Every structure is written in structure tokens, then in C-alpha cells.
Amino acid sequence: MTSILVVDDDPAVTNVLKLFLESSGYAVVTAQGFVAGKKALESSLPDAIVLDLNMPDGLGLDLLSHLRVQLQRKTPVLVLSGNRQESTVLRALEMGANDFVRKPFSPREVTARLRKLLP
Amino acid sequence: MWRRSGESVFGALVLLVLVVEAALLAFLTRGFALRLIGAIPSLRLEATVSWAVSTTALLLVVLVVYVIGYHHLSGIWQRRDLGQLQAWGETWVKVLHGDAPLPQGPLSGPAEEALLALREILHGDEGILLQDMLRDTGLAADLVKRLTSRFLVRRLVALEGLARARLLEAVDPLFVSLDGKEPAVRLLAARAIARTLGGLALGEPDEGRTLRFAASLRRAELPKGVVDEVLLLLEGRAKHLIRDLLRDPPASAALRRAALEALGRLALLDMLPIAAPALTDSDGEVRAAALRAILRIGYIPPDLLPRVAALLRDPLEFVRLHAARAINLVPGKTALDALVECLGDSSWYVRRSAAEALALRGPDGDAVLEEMSRTHEDRFARDMAAQVRADARAQAADRLSGGVRR
């Protein structure tokens, strides 16, 4: 079964994505915050990642860099963020994010975009 | 509520301890004074001291027990609230997904919070469903009703909730709050209206409300930072408002500046002609804001070029600085000549800005900088050109060595 890791500090986001993605047939693991996300990245091999950029205990961009540079993984990453700065979006894409969805978001849109990213 | 009451009780307890301790000290002082003149036997003084010490110890124990008990209970209740919030979050997601029936109102605090948290992060079909859930549970009407509460905190919490709920039917009551007396209420009302209007689906009519919002903003006297935020929250729908704030009769300088900042940040290229009069505004900050808008958009329409060029000789240093940066958007010799002229400016910042702009123009700009570092008639201009060239070379070397290291 295709597995997806959702990293976000907001339990409302992880809850809603878990339910919608699971109902679409994916196995979902959630991690609330940067530290939990980093641990989950190091201990598992998800097929795709949904990543929040702004978390109280660390930046999603740092997690993305950790994934691409240190762990040398090409796992598709969909960035989910309420940040409206165009530069932040561009930076995330430059650092290897595969797609970007802004908050507030539609869970159906996230599911559709993830489906496109998955092999 | 628990926190507020707990802290009030703690304050009262500390006051009681202080009063009792002051009375004890006074009593002890009197006892020692009487003993000094031999008016009381030492045995009686010792009894008084023992009594005072034991009372103090008792009071300290009461205070410590209270503090420990307060934090212990707070921890228990906080975990209970978090658990309820989490449980309600899961319930609402199930309702949204059609896996559970809609709970009926009135809702508890955690239920309200969880529903609003979900509404805050979702739009599209699920966002519309959540709006219906807010209405069907009675929370939407309740939040609007709370706007008229006589308690300020209750009104502020309702405004925060309505900003998250983004309900169109709440906009008219929010306008009433925006015209209110308290600055905090006006601020939160402006934010709630902006989030609601900014979140409307494309194609929904909004011009009337947006223009009403502009009129209210003109009256509300909000800080510029708040107006900046409000305009950005409106996103694509900020156009009507920006147009209104820049038209005659002009809004206050702070609002005009905020409108220009939003125009630039939202990259509203088609609205640049509206910013033209701001380039000759009587307020220097407004002229600078117009130049920043042009810079953010990255384009100077040809008919605005003479006005931008004229600002290179503005009496205000910070306006000339922005003009030097903006003129760099123009390709060709016109900009090069203008920047060379700016190199001789009386302000260090303008000279630096002009030299950096030249350095950004690649080989052409570097050649001009090199020539100016030798031939410019002004010694300070020559020094600045040489310095910026050296800095640019050092930065290029850093980038190169960084690339090699990687």
C-alpha cells in the first residue's frame, strides 16, 4: 500500500488529511511538528510527504533540505503552507519540493496532487 | 476562566499574607520595645516570638500548597482540554466526511474551537460544508450575537472566531464593529472582514462590500501595519479597495502608503497607472512607497519613466535612494547615465544604491563602475564605485568557492 507521511504541527491538518487520504486508499502516518517529522523521516520510507513549512519547533525547509541533502532521498514532497510570500514558495521548489498547496486548502486538491506525484 | 480566577485568588492570598506579616512584625517590635524597658517578662516575649514564627510558617505552607495545587490542577485540566479538542477535531472530520451525524448545539468550548480550527484550514467544497456546519450547529449565529456583548473579551473572542469562520452573513455586523470605539475591536473586525472577503470564491459579487470596507477603513484610523495586513489578506479582491484609497479625495498618507505597498506586494501590474499620481505626492513616504511598488513589480511603464527620473533629484534622501533602485529597471543608456549622476549624490546611501544598481547590470554596469572609479569628478563617487566593484568581486569569489565546496 502506498504510504504518505504528513508533517504538520496543527492536529486539525493532520486529522483531516489522514481521513481523506486513508479513504482514498493510502496508508497515512502523521507527525506533529519538526522533531517528530525528522524522526519519522529517518525511521520510515514513505512514498510521498506532505510538509508544512512553518512549525513552532523548526522550519519545513530545513526538513526538506535534510531529506534531499543528508538522507539523499528523492521522495516526492508536497509543501503545504499558509505563507503567502512568493519567495518562500520559490525557495521550497528550488530546494526540491515537487508541488505547493496553500492553506486554507481543499483536501481533495491535496489528494489529487499527491496522486500525480506518486509513481 | 480558571487561570484568571486562580491568579486573582493567588493575588488575594499574597495580600493577606503580607498584611498578617506586617501585623506580626508590628506586634513583635512592640514586644521587644516593652521588653527593653522591662515592662514584660522575657517568657512572655519568647511566647510572642514562637507564635509569630509558627504563624509565618503556616502562611508559607498555605502559599506553597496553593501554588503546587494550582499548577497540578492546571496541568490536569489542560490535558483534559487538549484531549477534548483532539476528540472534537476527529468528530468534526468524520462529520465532514459523512461518517458521523452532525452534533447539535449549543457546543462546548473545545467543540467550537475544533470546528473553527478546521474551518480555518479548509476551503473548496469542504470549506462550504464547514460553513453549513457552523450555521446548522448555531455557532455562526452565536458568534454574531456575541459581537454585541458588553464584555470586551467576549467580543474580541467572537471577532477572532468570525475571522476564522469567514462567513459572508457576518460581514455586515462586522462593519458595525469596525466603526466601534475600541481600537482592538476595530483591528480584529478589519482583519475578520478582510479574511472573509479575501476568501470568497472568484466570481462572487463583492465590489459593494469592498467599497464599504474602504469607506470604513478611512474612518477607522487603524495603524498602517494593520491596513497593510488587511489589504494583503484581501488578495485579488484588494483591487477595488486600493483604487478607492488612491482616488480623489485621497485617503490619509498612511492609507495611501498601505495601498501602494499592497499594490506592489500583490504584483498588480495593471494597476500601476493608478500609482502615477503618488509619484508626485506631497508626502515623501508616499512617493517612496510608489517607487517600492514599481520595484516589487519590476517594471516601469514608459509614461511613468519621466516621473521616476525626476525623483532622482527629490529633496528627500530615501526617495532618491528608491528612485535609483527603480531606474535600474530600465534597460539601456538612459538608466546608466541616470545612475552615474546618482553616484555623485550628496548622500552616502544614494551613492551606494546607485553603485549597487550599476553592479547588478552585469558587464555594462561593471565597465561604467570601473570608468567612474577613475574618472568621476567627485572623489566620494570614485571611492564608492571602487568599493562596490571590490565587494561585487568578493561576493562572486565567495559564490564560486561555495560552489566548489559543494
Short mmCIF file of C-alpha atoms in Angstrom, two decimals:
data_model
loop_
_atom_site.label_atom_id
_atom_site.label_comp_id
_atom_site.label_asym_id
_atom_site.label_seq_id
_atom_site.Cartn_x
_atom_site.Cartn_y
_atom_site.Cartn_z
CA MET A 1 0.00 0.00 0.00
CA THR A 2 1.28 3.47 -0.84
CA SER A 3 2.30 5.29 2.31
CA ILE A 4 2.19 9.02 2.91
CA LEU A 5 3.83 10.95 5.73
CA VAL A 6 2.01 14.12 6.80
CA VAL A 7 4.18 16.55 8.79
CA ASP A 8 2.28 19.46 10.32
CA ASP A 9 2.12 20.91 13.82
CA ASP A 10 -1.63 21.56 13.52
CA PRO A 11 -3.64 18.47 14.57
CA ALA A 12 -6.61 19.75 12.53
CA VAL A 13 -4.48 19.45 9.37
CA THR A 14 -3.08 16.01 10.20
CA ASN A 15 -6.56 14.71 11.20
CA VAL A 16 -8.29 15.89 8.06
CA LEU A 17 -5.55 14.73 5.71
CA LYS A 18 -5.29 11.36 7.43
CA LEU A 19 -9.01 10.69 6.99
CA PHE A 20 -9.25 11.93 3.40
CA LEU A 21 -6.05 10.22 2.25
CA GLU A 22 -6.94 6.97 4.00
CA SER A 23 -10.36 6.99 2.36
CA SER A 24 -8.52 7.31 -0.98
CA GLY A 25 -6.62 4.12 -0.23
CA TYR A 26 -3.32 5.40 1.15
CA ALA A 27 -1.63 4.39 4.40
CA VAL A 28 -1.03 7.60 6.32
CA VAL A 29 1.50 8.30 9.07
CA THR A 30 1.28 11.67 10.79
CA ALA A 31 3.99 13.58 12.61
CA GLN A 32 3.11 16.69 14.59
CA GLY A 33 5.98 19.13 14.31
CA PHE A 34 9.55 19.34 13.06
CA VAL A 35 11.18 16.99 15.57
CA ALA A 36 8.55 14.28 15.14
CA GLY A 37 8.74 14.77 11.36
CA LYS A 38 12.52 14.38 11.31
CA LYS A 39 12.29 11.22 13.40
CA ALA A 40 9.60 9.81 11.11
CA LEU A 41 11.69 10.62 8.01
CA GLU A 42 14.71 8.84 9.43
CA SER A 43 12.81 5.78 10.59
CA SER A 44 10.48 5.19 7.64
CA LEU A 45 10.43 5.27 3.86
CA PRO A 46 7.16 6.91 2.82
CA ASP A 47 6.21 7.07 -0.84
CA ALA A 48 5.31 10.76 -0.56
CA ILE A 49 5.44 13.51 2.03
CA VAL A 50 3.06 16.37 2.81
CA LEU A 51 5.13 19.01 4.59
CA ASP A 52 4.17 22.17 6.45
CA LEU A 53 6.70 24.99 6.16
CA ASN A 54 6.17 26.84 9.43
CA MET A 55 6.25 24.76 12.58
CA PRO A 56 6.95 26.08 16.06
CA ASP A 57 9.89 23.74 16.64
CA GLY A 58 11.55 24.11 13.23
CA LEU A 59 11.22 25.04 9.58
CA GLY A 60 9.82 22.73 6.94
CA LEU A 61 12.52 23.99 4.56
CA ASP A 62 15.18 22.57 6.93
CA LEU A 63 13.38 19.23 6.94
CA LEU A 64 13.23 19.32 3.14
CA SER A 65 16.95 20.06 2.98
CA HIS A 66 17.61 17.20 5.45
CA LEU A 67 15.64 14.84 3.22
CA ARG A 68 17.34 15.86 -0.02
CA VAL A 69 20.91 16.54 1.17
CA GLN A 70 21.59 14.35 4.21
CA LEU A 71 19.25 11.44 3.52
CA GLN A 72 19.72 11.74 -0.28
CA ARG A 73 16.11 10.74 -0.94
CA LYS A 74 14.01 11.73 -3.92
CA THR A 75 10.66 11.09 -2.22
CA PRO A 76 8.02 13.44 -3.72
CA VAL A 77 7.25 16.31 -1.37
CA LEU A 78 4.10 18.39 -1.46
CA VAL A 79 4.55 21.56 0.55
CA LEU A 80 1.51 22.84 2.42
CA SER A 81 1.77 26.28 3.93
CA GLY A 82 -0.14 29.37 4.90
CA ASN A 83 2.87 31.50 4.00
CA ARG A 84 1.84 33.94 1.28
CA GLN A 85 5.35 35.07 0.37
CA GLU A 86 6.11 34.11 -3.20
CA SER A 87 9.81 33.90 -2.32
CA THR A 88 9.14 31.17 0.26
CA VAL A 89 7.23 29.10 -2.29
CA LEU A 90 10.01 29.54 -4.83
CA ARG A 91 12.63 28.64 -2.25
CA ALA A 92 10.76 25.45 -1.36
CA LEU A 93 10.53 24.49 -5.03
CA GLU A 94 14.22 25.30 -5.57
CA MET A 95 15.13 23.11 -2.60
CA GLY A 96 13.40 20.14 -4.17
CA ALA A 97 9.72 20.36 -3.26
CA ASN A 98 7.62 18.87 -6.06
CA ASP A 99 4.44 20.85 -5.57
CA PHE A 100 2.91 23.52 -3.37
CA VAL A 101 -0.59 23.94 -1.93
CA ARG A 102 -1.56 26.99 0.07
CA LYS A 103 -3.59 26.98 3.29
CA PRO A 104 -6.54 27.13 3.55
CA PHE A 105 -6.63 24.10 1.31
CA SER A 106 -9.03 21.61 -0.16
CA PRO A 107 -8.25 18.04 0.96
CA ARG A 108 -9.50 16.80 -2.40
CA GLU A 109 -6.97 19.04 -4.15
CA VAL A 110 -4.16 17.73 -1.94
CA THR A 111 -5.22 14.15 -2.70
CA ALA A 112 -5.35 14.85 -6.45
CA ARG A 113 -1.95 16.50 -6.47
CA LEU A 114 -0.38 13.72 -4.44
CA ARG A 115 -1.82 11.16 -6.86
CA LYS A 116 0.00 13.00 -9.67
CA LEU A 117 3.27 12.98 -7.76
CA LEU A 118 3.21 9.31 -6.94
CA PRO A 119 4.82 6.88 -9.39
CA MET B 1 -11.59 31.40 33.43
CA TRP B 2 -9.68 29.01 35.70
CA ARG B 3 -6.43 30.88 35.03
CA ARG B 4 -7.99 34.30 35.67
CA SER B 5 -9.75 33.16 38.89
CA GLY B 6 -6.70 31.22 40.06
CA GLU B 7 -4.45 34.23 39.65
CA SER B 8 -6.94 36.51 41.43
CA VAL B 9 -7.14 34.12 44.39
CA PHE B 10 -3.33 33.91 44.45
CA GLY B 11 -3.11 37.73 44.50
CA ALA B 12 -5.60 37.93 47.36
CA LEU B 13 -3.72 35.22 49.27
CA VAL B 14 -0.39 37.04 48.87
CA LEU B 15 -2.01 40.29 50.05
CA LEU B 16 -3.44 38.51 53.10
CA VAL B 17 -0.02 37.04 53.94
CA LEU B 18 1.64 40.46 53.62
CA VAL B 19 -0.96 42.12 55.86
CA VAL B 20 -0.68 39.39 58.52
CA GLU B 21 3.14 39.50 58.36
CA ALA B 22 3.14 43.30 58.73
CA ALA B 23 0.84 42.99 61.76
CA LEU B 24 3.08 40.28 63.24
CA LEU B 25 6.20 42.40 62.77
CA ALA B 26 4.47 45.37 64.42
CA PHE B 27 3.42 43.15 67.33
CA LEU B 28 6.94 41.74 67.66
CA THR B 29 8.52 45.23 67.55
CA ARG B 30 6.17 46.34 70.29
CA GLY B 31 7.03 43.24 72.35
CA PHE B 32 10.80 43.83 72.00
CA ALA B 33 10.37 47.52 72.90
CA LEU B 34 8.38 46.63 76.03
CA ARG B 35 10.96 44.01 76.99
CA LEU B 36 13.78 46.57 76.61
CA ILE B 37 12.17 48.84 79.17
CA GLY B 38 11.33 45.84 81.36
CA ALA B 39 7.57 46.20 81.02
CA ILE B 40 7.06 42.47 80.15
CA PRO B 41 8.90 39.33 81.32
CA SER B 42 11.20 37.50 78.83
CA LEU B 43 8.99 34.42 78.99
CA ARG B 44 6.09 36.36 77.52
CA LEU B 45 8.33 37.75 74.73
CA GLU B 46 9.51 34.23 73.86
CA ALA B 47 5.89 33.09 73.63
CA THR B 48 5.13 36.00 71.30
CA VAL B 49 8.14 35.16 69.07
CA SER B 50 7.14 31.48 68.91
CA TRP B 51 3.60 32.42 67.98
CA ALA B 52 4.82 34.81 65.23
CA VAL B 53 7.23 32.26 63.76
CA SER B 54 4.65 29.47 63.71
CA THR B 55 2.05 31.75 62.09
CA THR B 56 4.59 32.74 59.39
CA ALA B 57 5.42 29.08 58.76
CA LEU B 58 1.75 28.24 58.48
CA LEU B 59 1.16 31.05 55.99
CA LEU B 60 4.12 29.91 53.88
CA VAL B 61 2.78 26.35 53.86
CA VAL B 62 -0.64 27.64 52.72
CA LEU B 63 1.00 29.63 49.89
CA VAL B 64 3.19 26.71 48.74
CA VAL B 65 0.28 24.25 48.86
CA TYR B 66 -1.84 26.68 46.85
CA VAL B 67 0.84 27.21 44.16
CA ILE B 68 1.56 23.49 43.82
CA GLY B 69 -2.14 22.62 43.81
CA TYR B 70 -2.91 25.33 41.26
CA HIS B 71 -0.25 24.13 38.81
CA HIS B 72 -1.18 20.49 39.35
CA LEU B 73 -4.86 21.15 38.65
CA SER B 74 -3.98 23.42 35.70
CA GLY B 75 -1.95 20.60 34.18
CA ILE B 76 -4.79 18.11 34.64
CA TRP B 77 -7.35 20.48 33.13
CA GLN B 78 -5.06 21.47 30.28
CA ARG B 79 -4.57 17.81 29.34
CA ARG B 80 -8.33 17.26 29.61
CA ASP B 81 -8.99 20.28 27.32
CA LEU B 82 -6.39 19.09 24.80
CA GLY B 83 -7.93 15.62 24.83
CA GLN B 84 -11.40 17.08 24.25
CA LEU B 85 -10.06 19.30 21.47
CA GLN B 86 -8.43 16.33 19.77
CA ALA B 87 -11.60 14.22 20.16
CA TRP B 88 -13.79 17.01 18.77
CA GLY B 89 -11.34 17.54 15.90
CA GLU B 90 -11.73 13.88 14.95
CA THR B 91 -15.53 14.09 15.33
CA TRP B 92 -15.81 17.11 13.02
CA VAL B 93 -13.58 15.48 10.39
CA LYS B 94 -15.85 12.42 10.49
CA VAL B 95 -18.95 14.62 10.14
CA LEU B 96 -17.31 16.40 7.22
CA HIS B 97 -16.57 13.10 5.59
CA GLY B 98 -20.16 11.90 6.14
CA ASP B 99 -19.10 9.22 8.64
CA ALA B 100 -20.91 10.70 11.68
CA PRO B 101 -24.10 12.73 12.30
CA LEU B 102 -23.89 16.46 12.96
CA PRO B 103 -23.78 17.18 16.72
CA GLN B 104 -26.42 19.66 17.79
CA GLY B 105 -25.66 22.94 19.56
CA PRO B 106 -25.06 24.62 21.88
CA LEU B 107 -21.46 23.50 21.53
CA SER B 108 -18.88 23.28 24.29
CA GLY B 109 -15.72 25.41 24.15
CA PRO B 110 -13.47 22.63 22.79
CA ALA B 111 -16.15 21.70 20.20
CA GLU B 112 -16.31 25.32 18.99
CA GLU B 113 -12.54 25.64 18.91
CA ALA B 114 -12.08 22.39 16.96
CA LEU B 115 -14.76 23.33 14.41
CA LEU B 116 -13.25 26.78 13.86
CA ALA B 117 -9.74 25.32 13.59
CA LEU B 118 -10.97 23.00 10.84
CA ARG B 119 -12.79 25.81 9.03
CA GLU B 120 -9.64 27.93 9.20
CA ILE B 121 -7.57 25.43 7.24
CA LEU B 122 -10.09 24.24 4.66
CA HIS B 123 -11.65 25.79 1.61
CA GLY B 124 -13.30 24.47 -1.53
CA ASP B 125 -16.20 22.02 -1.17
CA GLU B 126 -15.16 21.08 2.36
CA GLY B 127 -14.98 24.76 3.29
CA ILE B 128 -18.58 25.25 2.11
CA LEU B 129 -19.68 22.16 4.06
CA LEU B 130 -18.00 23.53 7.16
CA GLN B 131 -19.80 26.85 6.73
CA ASP B 132 -23.07 24.92 6.67
CA MET B 133 -21.99 23.02 9.78
CA LEU B 134 -21.24 26.32 11.53
CA ARG B 135 -24.74 27.54 10.65
CA ASP B 136 -26.55 24.28 11.47
CA THR B 137 -24.97 23.95 14.90
CA GLY B 138 -25.92 27.55 15.70
CA LEU B 139 -22.30 28.60 16.22
CA ALA B 140 -22.39 31.13 13.35
CA ALA B 141 -25.41 32.96 14.81
CA ASP B 142 -23.94 32.73 18.29
CA LEU B 143 -20.65 34.32 17.21
CA VAL B 144 -22.52 37.19 15.55
CA LYS B 145 -24.66 37.63 18.68
CA ARG B 146 -21.54 37.78 20.86
CA LEU B 147 -20.37 40.84 18.89
CA THR B 148 -22.88 42.89 20.89
CA SER B 149 -21.79 41.53 24.29
CA ARG B 150 -21.00 44.14 26.91
CA PHE B 151 -17.80 42.23 27.79
CA LEU B 152 -14.84 43.30 25.65
CA VAL B 153 -13.04 39.93 25.89
CA ARG B 154 -16.17 38.11 24.71
CA ARG B 155 -16.44 40.44 21.71
CA LEU B 156 -12.75 40.01 20.84
CA VAL B 157 -13.03 36.23 21.01
CA ALA B 158 -16.11 36.37 18.77
CA LEU B 159 -14.24 38.56 16.26
CA GLU B 160 -11.34 36.11 16.21
CA GLY B 161 -13.81 33.27 15.67
CA LEU B 162 -15.56 35.08 12.81
CA ALA B 163 -12.18 35.77 11.16
CA ARG B 164 -11.61 32.01 11.14
CA ALA B 165 -15.18 31.15 10.15
CA ARG B 166 -15.16 33.53 7.12
CA LEU B 167 -18.97 33.80 6.88
CA LEU B 168 -20.42 36.25 4.39
CA GLU B 169 -23.52 36.91 6.53
CA ALA B 170 -21.24 38.14 9.34
CA VAL B 171 -19.71 40.93 7.23
CA ASP B 172 -22.46 43.50 7.87
CA PRO B 173 -22.33 43.06 11.70
CA LEU B 174 -18.54 43.21 11.41
CA PHE B 175 -18.82 46.62 9.71
CA VAL B 176 -20.65 47.84 12.84
CA SER B 177 -17.71 46.60 14.97
CA LEU B 178 -15.26 48.31 12.59
CA ASP B 179 -16.97 51.61 13.32
CA GLY B 180 -16.78 50.95 17.10
CA LYS B 181 -14.84 52.86 19.73
CA GLU B 182 -12.26 50.34 20.95
CA PRO B 183 -9.10 50.18 18.75
CA ALA B 184 -8.66 46.43 19.45
CA VAL B 185 -12.23 45.73 18.27
CA ARG B 186 -11.70 47.80 15.10
CA LEU B 187 -8.45 45.97 14.38
CA LEU B 188 -9.94 42.49 14.75
CA ALA B 189 -13.07 43.49 12.83
CA ALA B 190 -10.95 44.76 9.91
CA ARG B 191 -8.97 41.53 9.90
CA ALA B 192 -12.16 39.41 10.02
CA ILE B 193 -13.77 41.33 7.13
CA ALA B 194 -10.59 41.08 5.04
CA ARG B 195 -10.29 37.34 5.64
CA THR B 196 -13.95 36.82 4.76
CA LEU B 197 -13.90 38.91 1.59
CA GLY B 198 -10.47 37.57 0.59
CA GLY B 199 -11.77 34.03 0.95
CA LEU B 200 -14.79 34.50 -1.32
CA ALA B 201 -14.87 32.27 -4.35
CA LEU B 202 -13.95 34.03 -7.58
CA GLY B 203 -16.97 35.42 -9.35
CA GLU B 204 -18.94 36.22 -6.19
CA PRO B 205 -20.04 39.85 -6.21
CA ASP B 206 -18.03 41.83 -3.73
CA GLU B 207 -17.49 45.36 -5.06
CA GLY B 208 -20.18 46.93 -2.87
CA ARG B 209 -18.82 45.38 0.30
CA THR B 210 -15.22 46.15 -0.65
CA LEU B 211 -16.06 49.81 -1.26
CA ARG B 212 -17.92 49.93 2.04
CA PHE B 213 -14.82 48.42 3.60
CA ALA B 214 -12.69 51.19 2.06
CA ALA B 215 -15.01 53.86 3.49
CA SER B 216 -14.86 52.22 6.93
CA LEU B 217 -11.07 51.95 6.77
CA ARG B 218 -10.84 55.66 6.02
CA ARG B 219 -12.77 56.33 9.24
CA ALA B 220 -11.26 53.61 11.44
CA GLU B 221 -7.79 55.19 11.87
CA LEU B 222 -6.04 51.83 12.05
CA PRO B 223 -2.23 51.64 12.24
CA LYS B 224 -0.55 51.36 8.83
CA GLY B 225 0.73 47.85 9.61
CA VAL B 226 -2.84 46.65 10.15
CA VAL B 227 -4.01 48.20 6.87
CA ASP B 228 -1.04 46.54 5.12
CA GLU B 229 -2.11 43.18 6.55
CA VAL B 230 -5.78 43.73 5.69
CA LEU B 231 -5.00 44.58 2.07
CA LEU B 232 -2.81 41.53 1.68
CA LEU B 233 -5.49 39.30 3.22
CA LEU B 234 -7.93 40.59 0.61
CA GLU B 235 -5.57 39.31 -2.11
CA GLY B 236 -7.12 39.62 -5.58
CA ARG B 237 -10.09 41.49 -4.10
CA ALA B 238 -7.84 44.27 -2.81
CA LYS B 239 -8.02 45.99 -6.21
CA HIS B 240 -11.24 47.92 -5.57
CA LEU B 241 -10.00 48.98 -2.18
CA ILE B 242 -6.58 50.10 -3.43
CA ARG B 243 -8.22 52.04 -6.25
CA ASP B 244 -10.55 53.71 -3.78
CA LEU B 245 -7.79 54.62 -1.32
CA LEU B 246 -5.69 56.23 -4.08
CA ARG B 247 -8.52 58.12 -5.80
CA ASP B 248 -9.73 61.64 -5.01
CA PRO B 249 -10.42 62.67 -2.32
CA PRO B 250 -7.27 60.86 -1.23
CA ALA B 251 -7.20 58.86 1.97
CA SER B 252 -4.69 59.69 4.72
CA ALA B 253 -0.99 59.39 3.87
CA ALA B 254 -0.77 56.18 5.95
CA LEU B 255 -3.62 54.59 3.97
CA ARG B 256 -2.16 55.74 0.63
CA ARG B 257 1.19 54.20 1.60
CA ALA B 258 -0.51 50.94 2.65
CA ALA B 259 -2.43 50.84 -0.65
CA LEU B 260 0.80 51.30 -2.63
CA GLU B 261 2.63 48.64 -0.59
CA ALA B 262 -0.22 46.18 -1.28
CA LEU B 263 -0.22 47.11 -4.98
CA GLY B 264 3.45 46.15 -5.15
CA ARG B 265 3.28 43.07 -2.95
CA LEU B 266 0.27 41.68 -4.83
CA ALA B 267 2.10 42.47 -8.10
CA LEU B 268 -0.91 44.28 -9.59
CA LEU B 269 0.83 45.32 -12.78
CA ASP B 270 -2.37 46.53 -14.45
CA MET B 271 -2.91 48.96 -11.58
CA LEU B 272 0.46 50.72 -11.88
CA PRO B 273 -1.07 53.69 -13.76
CA ILE B 274 -3.18 54.36 -10.64
CA ALA B 275 0.07 54.75 -8.69
CA ALA B 276 1.28 57.50 -11.07
CA PRO B 277 -0.10 60.47 -9.07
CA ALA B 278 1.58 59.07 -5.95
CA LEU B 279 4.98 59.67 -7.59
CA THR B 280 4.32 63.41 -7.23
CA ASP B 281 2.55 63.18 -3.86
CA SER B 282 3.31 65.91 -1.33
CA ASP B 283 4.26 63.23 1.24
CA GLY B 284 7.77 61.81 0.76
CA GLU B 285 6.82 58.46 2.33
CA VAL B 286 4.04 58.09 -0.25
CA ARG B 287 6.44 58.89 -3.13
CA ALA B 288 8.85 56.27 -1.74
CA ALA B 289 6.01 53.73 -1.40
CA ALA B 290 5.08 54.30 -5.07
CA LEU B 291 8.69 53.64 -6.07
CA ARG B 292 8.77 50.48 -3.93
CA ALA B 293 5.59 49.28 -5.65
CA ILE B 294 7.28 49.76 -9.04
CA LEU B 295 10.37 47.95 -7.78
CA ARG B 296 8.36 45.00 -6.48
CA ILE B 297 6.50 44.69 -9.76
CA GLY B 298 9.78 45.06 -11.63
CA TYR B 299 8.54 47.25 -14.44
CA ILE B 300 8.28 50.98 -15.14
CA PRO B 301 5.57 51.85 -17.68
CA PRO B 302 7.11 54.25 -20.26
CA ASP B 303 4.73 57.09 -19.33
CA LEU B 304 5.88 56.88 -15.68
CA LEU B 305 9.58 56.97 -16.52
CA PRO B 306 9.94 60.80 -16.54
CA ARG B 307 8.33 60.99 -13.09
CA VAL B 308 10.62 58.27 -11.70
CA ALA B 309 13.65 60.00 -13.24
CA ALA B 310 12.55 63.29 -11.68
CA LEU B 311 12.58 61.64 -8.25
CA LEU B 312 16.35 61.10 -8.62
CA ARG B 313 16.57 64.79 -7.65
CA ASP B 314 13.99 64.61 -4.87
CA PRO B 315 14.89 66.67 -1.77
CA LEU B 316 14.47 63.57 0.42
CA GLU B 317 17.36 61.12 0.56
CA PHE B 318 15.23 57.96 0.97
CA VAL B 319 13.12 58.88 -2.06
CA ARG B 320 16.25 59.36 -4.22
CA LEU B 321 17.54 56.01 -2.93
CA HIS B 322 14.40 54.18 -4.09
CA ALA B 323 14.42 56.13 -7.36
CA ALA B 324 17.99 54.99 -8.04
CA ARG B 325 16.94 51.37 -7.48
CA ALA B 326 13.82 51.78 -9.62
CA ILE B 327 15.59 53.44 -12.54
CA ASN B 328 17.74 50.32 -12.75
CA LEU B 329 14.68 48.51 -14.13
CA VAL B 330 15.08 50.48 -17.36
CA PRO B 331 17.37 48.88 -19.90
CA GLY B 332 19.85 50.90 -21.97
CA LYS B 333 21.93 54.03 -21.72
CA THR B 334 19.27 56.31 -20.16
CA ALA B 335 19.41 54.39 -16.90
CA LEU B 336 23.22 54.17 -16.99
CA ASP B 337 23.51 57.96 -17.32
CA ALA B 338 20.99 58.49 -14.52
CA LEU B 339 22.83 56.10 -12.22
CA VAL B 340 26.18 57.76 -12.98
CA GLU B 341 24.60 61.06 -11.97
CA CYS B 342 23.36 59.47 -8.73
CA LEU B 343 26.91 58.32 -7.97
CA GLY B 344 27.70 61.97 -7.28
CA ASP B 345 24.76 62.38 -4.86
CA SER B 346 25.42 64.10 -1.54
CA SER B 347 24.01 61.08 0.36
CA TRP B 348 26.20 58.02 1.04
CA TYR B 349 23.11 55.77 0.82
CA VAL B 350 22.08 57.07 -2.61
CA ARG B 351 25.64 56.74 -3.94
CA ARG B 352 25.79 53.18 -2.60
CA SER B 353 22.37 52.35 -4.04
CA ALA B 354 23.36 53.73 -7.48
CA ALA B 355 26.68 51.87 -7.46
CA GLU B 356 24.99 48.59 -6.46
CA ALA B 357 22.40 49.11 -9.18
CA LEU B 358 25.23 49.52 -11.71
CA ALA B 359 26.96 46.39 -10.40
CA LEU B 360 23.72 44.43 -10.93
CA ARG B 361 23.71 45.43 -14.63
CA GLY B 362 26.42 42.92 -15.48
CA PRO B 363 29.43 43.69 -17.70
CA ASP B 364 27.99 47.01 -18.97
CA GLY B 365 27.41 48.29 -15.46
CA ASP B 366 30.78 46.99 -14.27
CA ALA B 367 32.54 48.78 -17.11
CA VAL B 368 30.82 52.03 -16.13
CA LEU B 369 31.74 51.47 -12.47
CA GLU B 370 35.36 50.85 -13.43
CA GLU B 371 35.46 54.01 -15.50
CA MET B 372 33.77 56.05 -12.77
CA SER B 373 36.19 54.74 -10.14
CA ARG B 374 38.91 56.53 -12.13
CA THR B 375 37.27 59.48 -13.83
CA HIS B 376 34.26 60.72 -11.83
CA GLU B 377 34.81 64.33 -10.80
CA ASP B 378 33.55 63.63 -7.26
CA ARG B 379 36.09 61.88 -5.02
CA PHE B 380 33.31 60.19 -2.98
CA ALA B 381 31.72 58.86 -6.17
CA ARG B 382 35.08 57.41 -7.29
CA ASP B 383 35.58 55.76 -3.89
CA MET B 384 32.05 54.31 -3.89
CA ALA B 385 32.42 52.90 -7.42
CA ALA B 386 35.72 51.24 -6.47
CA GLN B 387 34.31 49.89 -3.20
CA VAL B 388 31.19 48.37 -4.78
CA ARG B 389 33.27 46.78 -7.56
CA ALA B 390 35.54 45.23 -4.93
CA ASP B 391 32.54 44.00 -2.93
CA ALA B 392 30.95 42.51 -6.07
CA ARG B 393 34.20 40.66 -6.92
CA ALA B 394 34.48 39.34 -3.34
CA GLN B 395 30.87 38.12 -3.41
CA ALA B 396 31.43 36.41 -6.78
CA ALA B 397 34.55 34.68 -5.39
CA ASP B 398 32.58 33.56 -2.32
CA ARG B 399 29.84 32.11 -4.51
CA LEU B 400 32.42 30.34 -6.65
CA SER B 401 34.27 28.83 -3.68
CA GLY B 402 30.93 27.81 -2.12
CA GLY B 403 30.05 26.05 -5.36
CA VAL B 404 33.42 24.25 -5.43
CA ARG B 405 32.97 23.15 -1.80
CA ARG B 406 29.51 21.75 -2.58
#
